């Protein structure tokens, strides 16, 4: 580990220890190096410096993890522990996440560059709440008795876990995205191999430490860090992995679906979006301007639900855009671990920075204008100015493809039906939102917008209890809520004949 900048908040001793020790893999209840001894670098996107060398898994590590997970699934996890005991373990894990919030928040802040205050007050508590919500499920996953019309026959269903689940997660909310998948998979009685994103390997390893302390049997939860084309593809291809839960790009999702075809394993997908956000003239414009600003710039636009296409009713267009420019002028961008507490950090990597700047260049070349932002901020560190485009149209690349960075297009509209058509004119359908004080419009748009989540006079709310997922090419399956239990269980129908 190189020395971190002196203006960083003081590292927790455990974090310091972890960074110095080459964070290992976690397989079968043991912290182990990769079998071939390889490591890869985790980079601080604020400084471009290596923060840790991390064990880099490969196919052989995945094979071992699958073997121990299968053993745990067929043994201790399902056979030896009662549903109530499994509940208690999951609840205990939630308590430990909360207790060690500082450590987890520092690890995610170092890896992603996002503000420590955000990981501490948002990512980590939401993760703990996720485990708490699902902790109640083991004793409540029920089958049904079915009134079949076959004479002298009793029919009932059992809802059973799938087995070994490979959970492949992205870098934008490392701990939280992992929690969204791990908690329901565990509650349903599955065993898990987590593959964190290669940009953000750290918090998953500390989460493994908490599984250990909570007292989970070995093999129930495993972490294999590494790359998509090695660890990810091995999990997807493995015939003893029953299910892949994936969050990430549509491009990678297509590869996963194709390569899952051999084993026909279950796949659920939470993908990106190009979410429309509509401001009507009757909205509370101050609230809407601030809301539309954070709908895109929250997490630096690196959210699958980012409100990237902003439609503003023409008479209030200038006022709302000005309100957003004012709000942007209050945003402090800086390293997430900086003790001056920035509001936003850098984007995740040079690759992502180049992608985002490529889109900005494309927007400018095709006649778009920026009213604020549009530039890289520093020579070192992947900092990009929050950027608002005007004078763009729906057909431009920047308004059709997911940018996944701090870039929004503000576009005026004149007609209610036309804006509805424009909002839905996308392959994606993860989220959509509107700002209005008119109840009729609110309900009409909630019904007509094609997206898995609709936000009205708000943006970005999620809760473990409420289902989340995509329409159209934003994925399939619903995470969170009781719906997520469906993603991690199969239904068995049992028939019993009795005498007259
Ligand atoms: P990605 O979809 O390639 O990566 C997500 C996860 O999938 C990572 O853990 C990665 O290692 C793994 N992966 C990559 N290739 C794989 C393969 N062939 N088989 C199995 N697993 C594989 O996303 P990436 O490359 O990090 O970002 C590219 C773009 O994807 C972003 O610019 C953004 O538009 C989108 N994205 C969307 C996210 C969302 O939350 N919907 C999250 C991350 C990225
Ligand atoms: Mg990729």
Short mmCIF file of C-alpha atoms and ligand atoms in Angstrom, two decimals:
data_model
loop_
_atom_site.label_atom_id
_atom_site.label_comp_id
_atom_site.label_asym_id
_atom_site.label_seq_id
_atom_site.Cartn_x
_atom_site.Cartn_y
_atom_site.Cartn_z
CA UNK A 1 0.00 0.00 0.00
CA UNK A 2 1.26 3.47 -0.89
CA UNK A 3 0.77 6.27 1.59
CA UNK A 4 -2.62 7.87 1.21
CA UNK A 5 -2.89 11.65 0.85
CA UNK A 6 -2.48 13.45 4.15
CA UNK A 7 -5.85 15.18 3.90
CA UNK A 8 -7.68 11.81 3.99
CA UNK A 9 -9.67 10.94 7.09
CA UNK A 10 -7.75 8.64 9.39
CA UNK A 11 -7.97 5.01 8.37
CA UNK A 12 -9.54 2.61 10.82
CA UNK A 13 -6.77 0.25 12.04
CA UNK A 14 -8.62 -2.74 10.54
CA UNK A 15 -8.77 -1.03 7.15
CA UNK A 16 -5.08 -0.22 7.32
CA UNK A 17 -4.30 -3.82 8.28
CA UNK A 18 -6.41 -5.16 5.40
CA UNK A 19 -4.80 -2.93 2.81
CA UNK A 20 -1.33 -3.98 3.91
CA UNK A 21 -2.12 -7.70 3.95
CA UNK A 22 -3.28 -8.42 0.37
CA UNK A 23 -6.99 -9.17 0.95
CA UNK A 24 -7.52 -12.88 0.23
CA UNK A 25 -10.40 -14.92 -1.18
CA UNK A 26 -12.92 -16.47 1.20
CA UNK A 27 -13.73 -20.07 0.38
CA UNK A 28 -15.24 -22.73 2.62
CA UNK A 29 -14.88 -20.61 5.74
CA UNK A 30 -11.18 -19.92 5.10
CA UNK A 31 -9.33 -16.81 3.99
CA UNK A 32 -7.02 -18.09 1.27
CA UNK A 33 -4.80 -16.73 -1.47
CA UNK A 34 -5.66 -17.53 -5.08
CA UNK A 35 -4.45 -21.06 -5.93
CA UNK A 36 -2.10 -19.70 -8.58
CA UNK A 37 -0.93 -16.96 -6.21
CA UNK A 38 -2.04 -14.13 -8.50
CA UNK A 39 -3.10 -10.72 -7.27
CA UNK A 40 -4.52 -7.64 -8.93
CA UNK A 41 -4.47 -3.98 -7.96
CA UNK A 42 -7.32 -2.03 -6.49
CA UNK A 43 -6.97 1.62 -7.48
CA UNK A 44 -8.05 4.75 -5.64
CA UNK A 45 -9.88 6.63 -8.43
CA UNK A 46 -9.15 9.94 -6.69
CA UNK A 47 -5.38 9.52 -6.90
CA UNK A 48 -4.92 6.74 -9.48
CA UNK A 49 -2.65 5.07 -6.91
CA UNK A 50 -2.77 1.41 -5.92
CA UNK A 51 -4.49 1.04 -2.56
CA UNK A 52 -4.11 -2.71 -2.24
CA UNK A 53 -3.09 -5.85 -4.05
CA UNK A 54 -5.98 -8.28 -3.85
CA UNK A 55 -6.09 -12.06 -4.40
CA UNK A 56 -7.19 -12.68 -7.97
CA UNK A 57 -9.35 -15.77 -8.33
CA UNK A 58 -9.55 -17.94 -11.44
CA UNK A 59 -11.42 -21.03 -12.62
CA UNK A 60 -9.78 -23.35 -10.08
CA UNK A 61 -10.82 -21.10 -7.21
CA UNK A 62 -14.37 -20.97 -8.56
CA UNK A 63 -14.39 -24.79 -8.79
CA UNK A 64 -13.35 -25.11 -5.17
CA UNK A 65 -15.89 -22.51 -4.04
CA UNK A 66 -18.67 -24.30 -5.90
CA UNK A 67 -17.68 -27.60 -4.30
CA UNK A 68 -17.73 -26.24 -0.74
CA UNK A 69 -20.92 -24.28 -1.37
CA UNK A 70 -22.62 -27.43 -2.69
CA UNK A 71 -21.45 -29.34 0.38
CA UNK A 72 -22.79 -26.65 2.71
CA UNK A 73 -26.06 -26.57 0.81
CA UNK A 74 -26.56 -30.30 1.12
CA UNK A 75 -25.31 -30.43 4.68
CA UNK A 76 -25.13 -27.87 7.44
CA UNK A 77 -27.06 -24.99 5.97
CA UNK A 78 -30.31 -26.74 5.13
CA UNK A 79 -30.23 -29.97 7.07
CA UNK A 80 -28.71 -29.00 10.41
CA UNK A 81 -30.02 -25.48 10.95
CA UNK A 82 -33.68 -24.72 11.56
CA UNK A 83 -35.34 -21.84 9.75
CA UNK A 84 -35.30 -19.88 12.97
CA UNK A 85 -31.59 -20.45 13.42
CA UNK A 86 -30.93 -19.23 9.89
CA UNK A 87 -33.00 -16.13 10.66
CA UNK A 88 -30.93 -15.39 13.71
CA UNK A 89 -27.67 -15.66 11.78
CA UNK A 90 -28.89 -13.23 9.11
CA UNK A 91 -30.09 -10.77 11.77
CA UNK A 92 -26.77 -11.08 13.57
CA UNK A 93 -24.99 -10.28 10.32
CA UNK A 94 -27.10 -7.12 9.98
CA UNK A 95 -26.07 -6.09 13.50
CA UNK A 96 -22.40 -6.67 12.68
CA UNK A 97 -22.64 -4.63 9.48
CA UNK A 98 -24.05 -1.77 11.52
CA UNK A 99 -21.48 -2.20 14.28
CA UNK A 100 -18.57 -2.14 11.77
CA UNK A 101 -20.09 0.56 9.58
CA UNK A 102 -16.96 2.69 9.77
CA UNK A 103 -14.75 -0.07 8.34
CA UNK A 104 -17.12 -1.03 5.53
CA UNK A 105 -17.76 2.62 4.68
CA UNK A 106 -14.04 3.39 4.46
CA UNK A 107 -13.40 0.37 2.24
CA UNK A 108 -16.19 1.31 -0.18
CA UNK A 109 -15.14 4.96 -0.13
CA UNK A 110 -11.51 4.09 -0.92
CA UNK A 111 -12.48 1.71 -3.72
CA UNK A 112 -15.13 3.88 -5.39
CA UNK A 113 -13.88 7.35 -4.44
CA UNK A 114 -17.37 8.31 -3.29
CA UNK A 115 -17.78 10.43 -0.16
CA UNK A 116 -17.19 8.58 3.11
CA UNK A 117 -20.21 10.38 4.57
CA UNK A 118 -22.34 8.81 1.85
CA UNK A 119 -21.06 5.27 2.29
CA UNK A 120 -21.37 5.68 6.07
CA UNK A 121 -24.89 7.09 6.12
CA UNK A 122 -26.41 5.52 3.00
CA UNK A 123 -24.68 2.44 1.55
CA UNK A 124 -23.84 0.68 4.80
CA UNK A 125 -27.10 1.30 6.74
CA UNK A 126 -29.19 0.33 3.69
CA UNK A 127 -27.15 -2.88 3.45
CA UNK A 128 -27.78 -3.69 7.12
CA UNK A 129 -31.49 -2.99 6.65
CA UNK A 130 -31.54 -5.31 3.70
CA UNK A 131 -30.31 -8.22 5.78
CA UNK A 132 -32.73 -7.29 8.54
CA UNK A 133 -35.69 -7.30 6.18
CA UNK A 134 -34.81 -10.74 4.80
CA UNK A 135 -33.87 -12.16 8.21
CA UNK A 136 -37.59 -12.64 8.83
CA UNK A 137 -38.17 -14.75 5.72
CA UNK A 138 -36.74 -18.20 6.55
CA UNK A 139 -39.71 -18.92 8.83
CA UNK A 140 -42.21 -17.46 6.37
CA UNK A 141 -41.42 -19.01 3.00
CA UNK A 142 -44.52 -21.13 2.57
CA UNK A 143 -46.08 -23.43 0.04
CA UNK A 144 -49.81 -23.80 -0.46
CA UNK A 145 -52.49 -26.45 -0.34
CA UNK A 146 -54.19 -26.56 -3.70
CA UNK A 147 -57.82 -27.56 -4.22
CA UNK A 148 -57.14 -29.81 -7.23
CA UNK A 149 -60.13 -31.47 -8.92
CA UNK A 150 -58.50 -34.89 -9.10
CA UNK A 151 -60.53 -37.26 -6.89
CA UNK A 152 -59.04 -38.57 -3.62
CA UNK A 153 -55.93 -36.51 -4.02
CA UNK A 154 -54.16 -34.08 -1.79
CA UNK A 155 -51.90 -31.59 -3.53
CA UNK A 156 -49.55 -29.11 -1.91
CA UNK A 157 -46.53 -27.07 -2.90
CA UNK A 158 -43.12 -26.65 -1.34
CA UNK A 159 -40.97 -23.61 -2.03
CA UNK A 160 -37.36 -24.75 -2.06
CA UNK A 161 -33.99 -23.06 -2.51
CA UNK A 162 -32.23 -23.42 -5.85
CA UNK A 163 -28.84 -24.51 -4.50
CA UNK A 164 -25.60 -22.72 -5.31
CA UNK A 165 -26.00 -19.14 -6.51
CA UNK A 166 -23.31 -17.13 -8.30
CA UNK A 167 -23.88 -13.46 -7.56
CA UNK A 168 -22.06 -11.08 -9.92
CA UNK A 169 -22.18 -7.44 -8.86
CA UNK A 170 -20.98 -4.06 -10.12
CA UNK A 171 -18.81 -1.33 -8.64
CA UNK A 172 -21.25 1.55 -8.20
CA UNK A 173 -22.56 0.47 -4.76
CA UNK A 174 -20.27 -2.44 -3.89
CA UNK A 175 -21.63 -3.49 -0.50
CA UNK A 176 -25.22 -2.56 -1.22
CA UNK A 177 -25.50 -4.32 -4.58
CA UNK A 178 -24.00 -7.43 -3.00
CA UNK A 179 -26.48 -7.20 -0.11
CA UNK A 180 -29.46 -6.89 -2.47
CA UNK A 181 -28.61 -10.34 -3.77
CA UNK A 182 -27.03 -12.13 -0.82
CA UNK A 183 -29.82 -11.42 1.68
CA UNK A 184 -32.76 -12.95 -0.23
CA UNK A 185 -30.60 -15.80 -1.57
CA UNK A 186 -29.54 -16.72 1.96
CA UNK A 187 -33.00 -16.28 3.44
CA UNK A 188 -34.35 -18.68 0.82
CA UNK A 189 -31.77 -21.27 1.93
CA UNK A 190 -29.19 -21.06 -0.87
CA UNK A 191 -25.40 -21.03 -0.65
CA UNK A 192 -23.47 -18.28 -2.34
CA UNK A 193 -20.42 -17.39 -4.32
CA UNK A 194 -20.06 -13.64 -4.58
CA UNK A 195 -18.03 -12.13 -7.40
CA UNK A 196 -17.47 -8.45 -6.64
CA UNK A 197 -16.54 -6.06 -9.45
CA UNK A 198 -12.80 -5.98 -10.13
CA UNK A 199 -12.77 -2.21 -9.43
CA UNK A 200 -14.20 -2.68 -5.91
CA UNK A 201 -13.02 -5.91 -4.28
CA UNK A 202 -12.48 -4.74 -0.70
CA UNK A 203 -15.74 -4.52 1.25
CA UNK A 204 -16.81 -8.04 0.21
CA UNK A 205 -13.78 -9.50 1.95
CA UNK A 206 -14.61 -7.70 5.17
CA UNK A 207 -18.22 -8.83 4.79
CA UNK A 208 -16.83 -12.39 4.73
CA UNK A 209 -15.14 -11.66 8.05
CA UNK A 210 -18.56 -10.68 9.44
CA UNK A 211 -20.11 -13.93 8.14
CA UNK A 212 -17.36 -15.69 10.05
CA UNK A 213 -18.06 -13.76 13.26
CA UNK A 214 -21.81 -14.21 12.95
CA UNK A 215 -21.23 -17.97 12.96
CA UNK A 216 -22.42 -19.06 9.51
CA UNK A 217 -21.34 -22.61 8.65
CA UNK A 218 -18.34 -22.75 6.28
CA UNK A 219 -19.21 -22.75 2.58
CA UNK A 220 -22.53 -20.92 2.91
CA UNK A 221 -20.94 -17.68 1.75
CA UNK A 222 -17.84 -17.46 -0.41
CA UNK A 223 -16.08 -14.54 -2.07
CA UNK A 224 -14.02 -14.98 -5.23
CA UNK A 225 -12.58 -11.68 -6.37
CA UNK A 226 -11.29 -11.36 -9.90
CA UNK A 227 -12.28 -10.42 -13.42
CA UNK A 228 -15.45 -10.90 -15.40
CA UNK A 229 -13.79 -12.86 -18.20
CA UNK A 230 -12.30 -15.35 -15.73
CA UNK A 231 -14.22 -15.64 -12.44
CA UNK A 232 -17.48 -14.35 -13.93
CA UNK A 233 -17.47 -16.63 -16.97
CA UNK A 234 -16.45 -19.64 -14.86
CA UNK A 235 -19.43 -19.12 -12.56
CA UNK A 236 -21.82 -18.70 -15.46
CA UNK A 237 -20.55 -21.80 -17.26
CA UNK A 238 -20.35 -24.02 -14.17
CA UNK A 239 -22.81 -26.92 -14.28
CA UNK A 240 -23.06 -27.07 -10.51
CA UNK A 241 -24.07 -23.42 -10.17
CA UNK A 242 -27.86 -23.29 -10.22
CA UNK A 243 -28.42 -19.59 -10.56
CA UNK A 244 -26.72 -16.37 -11.60
CA UNK A 245 -27.92 -13.12 -10.11
CA UNK A 246 -26.35 -10.26 -12.09
CA UNK A 247 -26.29 -6.48 -11.93
CA UNK A 248 -24.32 -4.60 -14.57
CA UNK A 249 -24.35 -3.66 -18.23
CA UNK A 250 -26.80 -4.97 -20.84
CA UNK A 251 -23.80 -5.91 -22.97
CA UNK A 252 -22.39 -8.26 -20.33
CA UNK A 253 -25.91 -9.53 -19.55
CA UNK A 254 -26.26 -10.73 -23.14
CA UNK A 255 -22.98 -12.64 -22.88
CA UNK A 256 -24.15 -14.18 -19.60
CA UNK A 257 -27.51 -15.25 -20.98
CA UNK A 258 -25.87 -16.84 -24.01
CA UNK A 259 -23.28 -18.74 -22.01
CA UNK A 260 -25.83 -19.86 -19.40
CA UNK A 261 -27.68 -21.68 -22.19
CA UNK A 262 -25.62 -24.88 -21.92
CA UNK A 263 -26.56 -25.50 -18.32
CA UNK A 264 -29.92 -23.68 -18.61
CA UNK A 265 -29.33 -22.24 -15.18
CA UNK A 266 -31.64 -19.61 -13.76
CA UNK A 267 -30.56 -16.05 -14.48
CA UNK A 268 -31.93 -12.79 -13.13
CA UNK A 269 -30.72 -9.48 -14.48
CA UNK A 270 -30.74 -5.95 -13.14
CA UNK A 271 -29.35 -3.76 -15.91
CA UNK A 272 -29.01 -0.16 -16.78
CA UNK A 273 -31.31 2.53 -17.99
CA UNK A 274 -31.80 5.85 -19.66
CA UNK A 275 -34.42 7.01 -17.25
CA UNK A 276 -36.76 9.85 -18.24
CA UNK A 277 -37.51 12.53 -15.67
CA UNK A 278 -40.40 14.88 -16.51
CA UNK A 279 -40.96 18.31 -14.93
CA UNK A 280 -44.42 19.76 -15.48
CA UNK A 281 -45.04 23.50 -15.26
CA UNK A 282 -47.43 22.94 -12.35
CA UNK A 283 -44.69 21.35 -10.19
CA UNK A 284 -43.12 22.98 -7.16
CA UNK A 285 -40.23 24.21 -9.30
CA UNK A 286 -37.72 24.73 -6.50
CA UNK A 287 -38.21 21.18 -5.31
CA UNK A 288 -38.18 19.86 -8.88
CA UNK A 289 -34.93 21.68 -9.80
CA UNK A 290 -33.09 20.30 -6.81
CA UNK A 291 -34.69 16.88 -7.33
CA UNK A 292 -33.74 16.75 -11.01
CA UNK A 293 -30.17 17.78 -10.14
CA UNK A 294 -29.69 14.92 -7.71
CA UNK A 295 -31.63 12.48 -9.89
CA UNK A 296 -28.66 12.61 -12.24
CA UNK A 297 -25.70 13.70 -10.15
CA UNK A 298 -26.38 11.44 -7.15
CA UNK A 299 -23.50 8.93 -7.06
CA UNK A 300 -22.04 10.91 -9.97
CA UNK A 301 -24.58 9.53 -12.42
CA UNK A 302 -23.19 6.06 -11.78
CA UNK A 303 -26.59 4.67 -10.88
CA UNK A 304 -28.65 2.35 -12.99
CA UNK A 305 -31.64 4.60 -12.29
CA UNK A 306 -29.92 7.93 -13.07
CA UNK A 307 -32.41 10.50 -14.37
CA UNK A 308 -30.46 11.14 -17.57
CA UNK A 309 -33.17 12.39 -19.93
CA UNK A 310 -34.78 15.43 -18.41
CA UNK A 311 -37.97 16.70 -20.07
CA UNK A 312 -39.09 20.14 -18.86
CA UNK A 313 -42.36 21.81 -19.91
CA UNK A 314 -41.36 24.71 -22.12
CA UNK A 315 -42.75 27.69 -20.12
CA UNK A 316 -40.63 26.70 -17.09
CA UNK A 317 -37.62 25.33 -18.98
CA UNK A 318 -35.25 28.23 -18.29
CA UNK A 319 -36.26 28.54 -14.67
CA UNK A 320 -35.71 24.85 -13.92
CA UNK A 321 -32.38 24.74 -15.77
CA UNK A 322 -31.24 27.85 -13.86
CA UNK A 323 -32.33 26.22 -10.59
CA UNK A 324 -30.21 23.21 -11.48
CA UNK A 325 -27.19 25.35 -12.40
CA UNK A 326 -27.53 27.07 -9.01
CA UNK A 327 -27.71 23.74 -7.22
CA UNK A 328 -24.66 22.45 -9.13
CA UNK A 329 -22.68 25.50 -8.04
CA UNK A 330 -23.02 24.23 -4.44
CA UNK A 331 -21.65 20.78 -5.23
CA UNK A 332 -18.15 20.12 -3.94
CA UNK A 333 -16.31 17.47 -5.94
CA UNK A 334 -13.29 15.81 -4.39
CA UNK A 335 -11.77 12.58 -3.07
CA UNK A 336 -14.37 10.67 -1.07
CA UNK A 337 -11.99 10.13 1.84
CA UNK A 338 -10.98 13.80 1.98
CA UNK A 339 -11.68 15.28 5.39
CA UNK A 340 -13.31 18.32 3.78
CA UNK A 341 -16.25 16.08 2.95
CA UNK A 342 -17.08 16.54 -0.72
CA UNK A 343 -20.58 15.88 -2.08
CA UNK A 344 -19.32 13.87 -5.03
CA UNK A 345 -16.18 11.91 -5.81
CA UNK A 346 -14.51 10.89 -9.06
CA UNK A 347 -15.94 8.38 -11.51
CA UNK A 348 -14.73 4.85 -10.98
CA UNK A 349 -11.92 4.36 -13.49
CA UNK A 350 -10.00 5.81 -16.42
CA UNK A 351 -12.05 3.54 -18.68
CA UNK A 352 -15.28 5.00 -17.32
CA UNK A 353 -13.91 8.56 -17.44
CA UNK A 354 -12.96 8.12 -21.09
CA UNK A 355 -16.37 6.68 -21.89
CA UNK A 356 -18.14 9.60 -20.24
CA UNK A 357 -15.88 12.21 -21.84
CA UNK A 358 -16.45 10.47 -25.19
CA UNK A 359 -20.19 11.00 -24.80
CA UNK A 360 -19.66 14.64 -23.81
CA UNK A 361 -17.52 15.16 -26.94
CA UNK A 362 -20.15 13.47 -29.08
CA UNK A 363 -22.89 15.69 -27.64
CA UNK A 364 -20.88 18.86 -28.34
CA UNK A 365 -19.96 17.76 -31.85
CA UNK A 366 -23.59 17.17 -32.70
CA UNK A 367 -24.76 20.63 -31.70
CA UNK A 368 -25.40 20.19 -27.99
CA UNK A 369 -24.31 22.96 -25.61
CA UNK A 370 -23.35 22.69 -21.98
CA UNK A 371 -24.80 25.25 -19.55
CA UNK A 372 -22.51 23.92 -16.87
CA UNK A 373 -19.65 21.42 -16.76
CA UNK A 374 -18.35 19.36 -19.65
CA UNK A 375 -14.72 19.03 -18.59
CA UNK A 376 -12.38 16.77 -16.75
CA UNK A 377 -11.42 18.63 -13.57
CA UNK A 378 -7.88 17.53 -12.75
CA UNK A 379 -4.95 15.86 -14.46
CA UNK A 380 -4.82 13.17 -11.82
CA UNK A 381 -7.93 11.42 -10.52
CA UNK A 382 -11.03 10.68 -12.54
CA UNK A 383 -12.96 13.84 -11.70
CA UNK A 384 -15.56 15.10 -14.16
CA UNK A 385 -17.60 18.28 -13.77
CA UNK A 386 -21.34 17.77 -13.28
CA UNK A 387 -22.59 18.50 -16.80
CA UNK A 388 -25.93 19.78 -18.08
CA UNK A 389 -26.60 19.72 -21.82
CA UNK A 390 -29.22 21.80 -23.65
CA UNK A 391 -30.00 21.98 -27.40
CA UNK A 392 -29.95 18.24 -27.86
CA UNK A 393 -32.65 16.05 -29.32
CA UNK A 394 -33.98 12.59 -28.61
CA UNK A 395 -32.19 10.91 -31.49
CA UNK A 396 -28.67 11.89 -30.37
CA UNK A 397 -26.37 9.22 -29.02
CA UNK A 398 -26.05 10.99 -25.66
CA UNK A 399 -29.82 10.71 -25.27
CA UNK A 400 -30.11 7.08 -26.35
CA UNK A 401 -27.21 5.28 -24.70
CA UNK A 402 -26.48 4.85 -21.02
CA UNK A 403 -23.62 7.22 -20.12
CA UNK A 404 -23.31 6.22 -16.46
CA UNK A 405 -21.66 9.47 -15.49
CA UNK A 406 -22.56 13.02 -14.37
CA UNK A 407 -24.19 14.09 -17.63
CA UNK A 408 -27.83 15.07 -18.19
CA UNK A 409 -29.72 16.44 -21.20
CA UNK A 410 -32.43 18.98 -20.45
CA UNK A 411 -35.01 19.06 -23.25
CA UNK A 412 -38.17 21.15 -23.48
CA UNK A 413 -41.61 19.70 -24.27
CA UNK A 414 -44.94 21.27 -25.24
CA UNK A 415 -47.43 18.48 -25.24
CA UNK A 416 -48.35 15.96 -22.54
CA UNK A 417 -48.96 13.05 -24.90
CA UNK A 418 -45.84 13.80 -26.85
CA UNK A 419 -43.62 13.76 -23.77
CA UNK A 420 -45.11 10.43 -22.75
CA UNK A 421 -44.24 8.99 -26.15
CA UNK A 422 -40.71 10.43 -25.98
CA UNK A 423 -40.17 9.17 -22.44
CA UNK A 424 -41.09 5.63 -23.46
CA UNK A 425 -39.10 5.70 -26.69
CA UNK A 426 -36.14 3.73 -25.34
CA UNK A 427 -35.07 0.10 -25.08
CA UNK A 428 -34.63 0.56 -21.37
CA UNK A 429 -37.25 0.63 -18.63
CA UNK A 430 -35.69 0.68 -15.19
CA UNK A 431 -37.07 3.90 -13.72
CA UNK A 432 -38.98 7.02 -14.68
CA UNK A 433 -40.18 10.04 -12.76
CA UNK A 434 -42.31 13.12 -12.84
CA UNK A 435 -42.74 16.31 -10.91
CA UNK A 436 -46.29 17.67 -10.73
CA UNK A 437 -48.94 18.86 -8.29
CA UNK A 438 -51.71 17.50 -10.53
CA UNK A 439 -53.09 14.22 -9.22
CA UNK A 440 -54.56 13.26 -12.55
CA UNK A 441 -51.21 13.58 -14.35
CA UNK A 442 -49.42 11.76 -11.54
CA UNK A 443 -51.62 8.68 -11.78
CA UNK A 444 -51.89 8.74 -15.55
CA UNK A 445 -48.13 8.84 -15.99
CA UNK A 446 -47.55 6.26 -13.26
CA UNK A 447 -49.72 3.94 -15.29
CA UNK A 448 -48.39 4.77 -18.77
CA UNK A 449 -44.64 5.09 -18.22
CA UNK A 450 -42.90 1.82 -19.11
CA UNK A 451 -40.54 1.29 -16.20
CA UNK A 452 -40.16 -0.91 -13.14
CA UNK A 453 -40.02 2.05 -10.76
CA UNK A 454 -41.91 5.33 -10.98
CA UNK A 455 -40.96 8.25 -8.74
CA UNK A 456 -43.39 11.14 -8.33
CA UNK A 457 -42.07 14.34 -6.74
CA UNK A 458 -39.05 12.37 -5.57
CA UNK A 459 -36.18 10.38 -7.07
CA UNK A 460 -34.04 7.46 -6.08
CA UNK A 461 -35.98 6.05 -3.14
CA UNK A 462 -35.52 2.33 -2.62
CA UNK A 463 -36.43 0.16 0.32
CA UNK A 464 -35.75 -3.50 1.04
CA UNK A 465 -39.51 -4.04 1.22
CA UNK A 466 -40.37 -2.64 -2.22
CA UNK A 467 -39.68 -4.61 -5.44
CA UNK A 468 -37.11 -3.22 -7.87
CA UNK A 469 -36.21 -4.20 -11.42
CA UNK A 470 -36.54 -3.48 -15.09
CA UNK A 471 -39.05 -3.42 -17.89
CA UNK A 472 -37.81 -4.06 -21.42
CA UNK A 473 -34.00 -4.34 -21.74
CA UNK A 474 -33.38 -3.16 -18.19
CA UNK A 475 -33.50 -6.76 -17.09
CA UNK A 476 -35.75 -9.43 -15.70
CA UNK A 477 -36.76 -10.53 -12.25
CA UNK A 478 -37.52 -8.32 -9.28
CA UNK A 479 -35.08 -7.80 -6.45
CA UNK A 480 -36.14 -6.61 -3.01
CA UNK A 481 -39.50 -7.15 -1.39
CA UNK A 482 -41.03 -10.59 -1.19
CA UNK A 483 -40.62 -10.84 -4.98
CA UNK A 484 -36.88 -11.45 -4.56
CA UNK A 485 -37.65 -14.72 -2.79
CA UNK A 486 -39.12 -15.93 -6.11
CA UNK A 487 -35.72 -15.32 -7.74
CA UNK A 488 -34.02 -17.71 -5.34
CA UNK A 489 -36.59 -20.50 -4.96
CA UNK A 490 -38.28 -23.19 -7.03
CA UNK A 491 -41.78 -24.52 -6.48
CA UNK A 492 -42.45 -28.22 -6.07
CA UNK A 493 -45.93 -29.65 -6.44
CA UNK A 494 -46.59 -32.78 -4.31
CA UNK A 495 -49.45 -35.20 -5.07
CA UNK A 496 -50.73 -37.77 -2.57
CA UNK A 497 -53.42 -40.28 -3.36
CA UNK A 498 -55.59 -41.54 -0.53
CA UNK A 499 -58.28 -44.18 -0.39
CA UNK A 500 -61.99 -43.48 -0.65
P1 LIG B 1 -20.04 -4.96 -16.52
O1 LIG B 1 -21.49 -5.28 -16.70
O2 LIG B 1 -19.11 -5.52 -17.53
O3 LIG B 1 -19.57 -5.47 -15.06
C1 LIG B 1 -20.44 -5.83 -14.01
C2 LIG B 1 -19.95 -7.12 -13.37
O4 LIG B 1 -19.97 -8.17 -14.34
C3 LIG B 1 -18.51 -7.07 -12.84
O5 LIG B 1 -18.43 -7.83 -11.66
C4 LIG B 1 -17.73 -7.74 -13.96
O6 LIG B 1 -16.52 -8.31 -13.53
C5 LIG B 1 -18.70 -8.82 -14.40
N1 LIG B 1 -18.47 -9.32 -15.75
C6 LIG B 1 -17.93 -8.65 -16.81
N2 LIG B 1 -17.90 -9.45 -17.89
C7 LIG B 1 -18.43 -10.65 -17.52
C8 LIG B 1 -18.66 -11.88 -18.18
N3 LIG B 1 -18.35 -12.05 -19.47
N4 LIG B 1 -19.23 -12.89 -17.51
C9 LIG B 1 -19.57 -12.74 -16.22
N5 LIG B 1 -19.36 -11.61 -15.52
C10 LIG B 1 -18.80 -10.57 -16.16
O7 LIG B 1 -19.91 -3.39 -16.42
P2 LIG B 1 -18.58 -2.48 -16.53
O8 LIG B 1 -17.72 -3.00 -17.63
O9 LIG B 1 -18.00 -2.33 -15.20
O10 LIG B 1 -19.22 -1.08 -16.95
C11 LIG B 1 -19.61 -0.82 -18.29
C12 LIG B 1 -20.93 -0.11 -18.34
O11 LIG B 1 -21.94 -0.92 -17.78
C13 LIG B 1 -21.02 1.19 -17.56
O12 LIG B 1 -20.55 2.26 -18.27
C14 LIG B 1 -22.50 1.29 -17.31
O13 LIG B 1 -23.13 1.86 -18.43
C15 LIG B 1 -22.95 -0.14 -17.16
N6 LIG B 1 -23.09 -0.55 -15.75
C16 LIG B 1 -24.34 -0.61 -15.22
C17 LIG B 1 -24.51 -0.92 -13.91
C18 LIG B 1 -25.86 -0.98 -13.30
O14 LIG B 1 -26.00 -0.83 -12.10
N7 LIG B 1 -26.89 -1.23 -14.05
C19 LIG B 1 -23.38 -1.17 -13.01
C20 LIG B 1 -22.10 -1.14 -13.68
C21 LIG B 1 -21.99 -0.81 -15.00
MG1 LIG B 2 -17.34 -4.81 -18.65
#
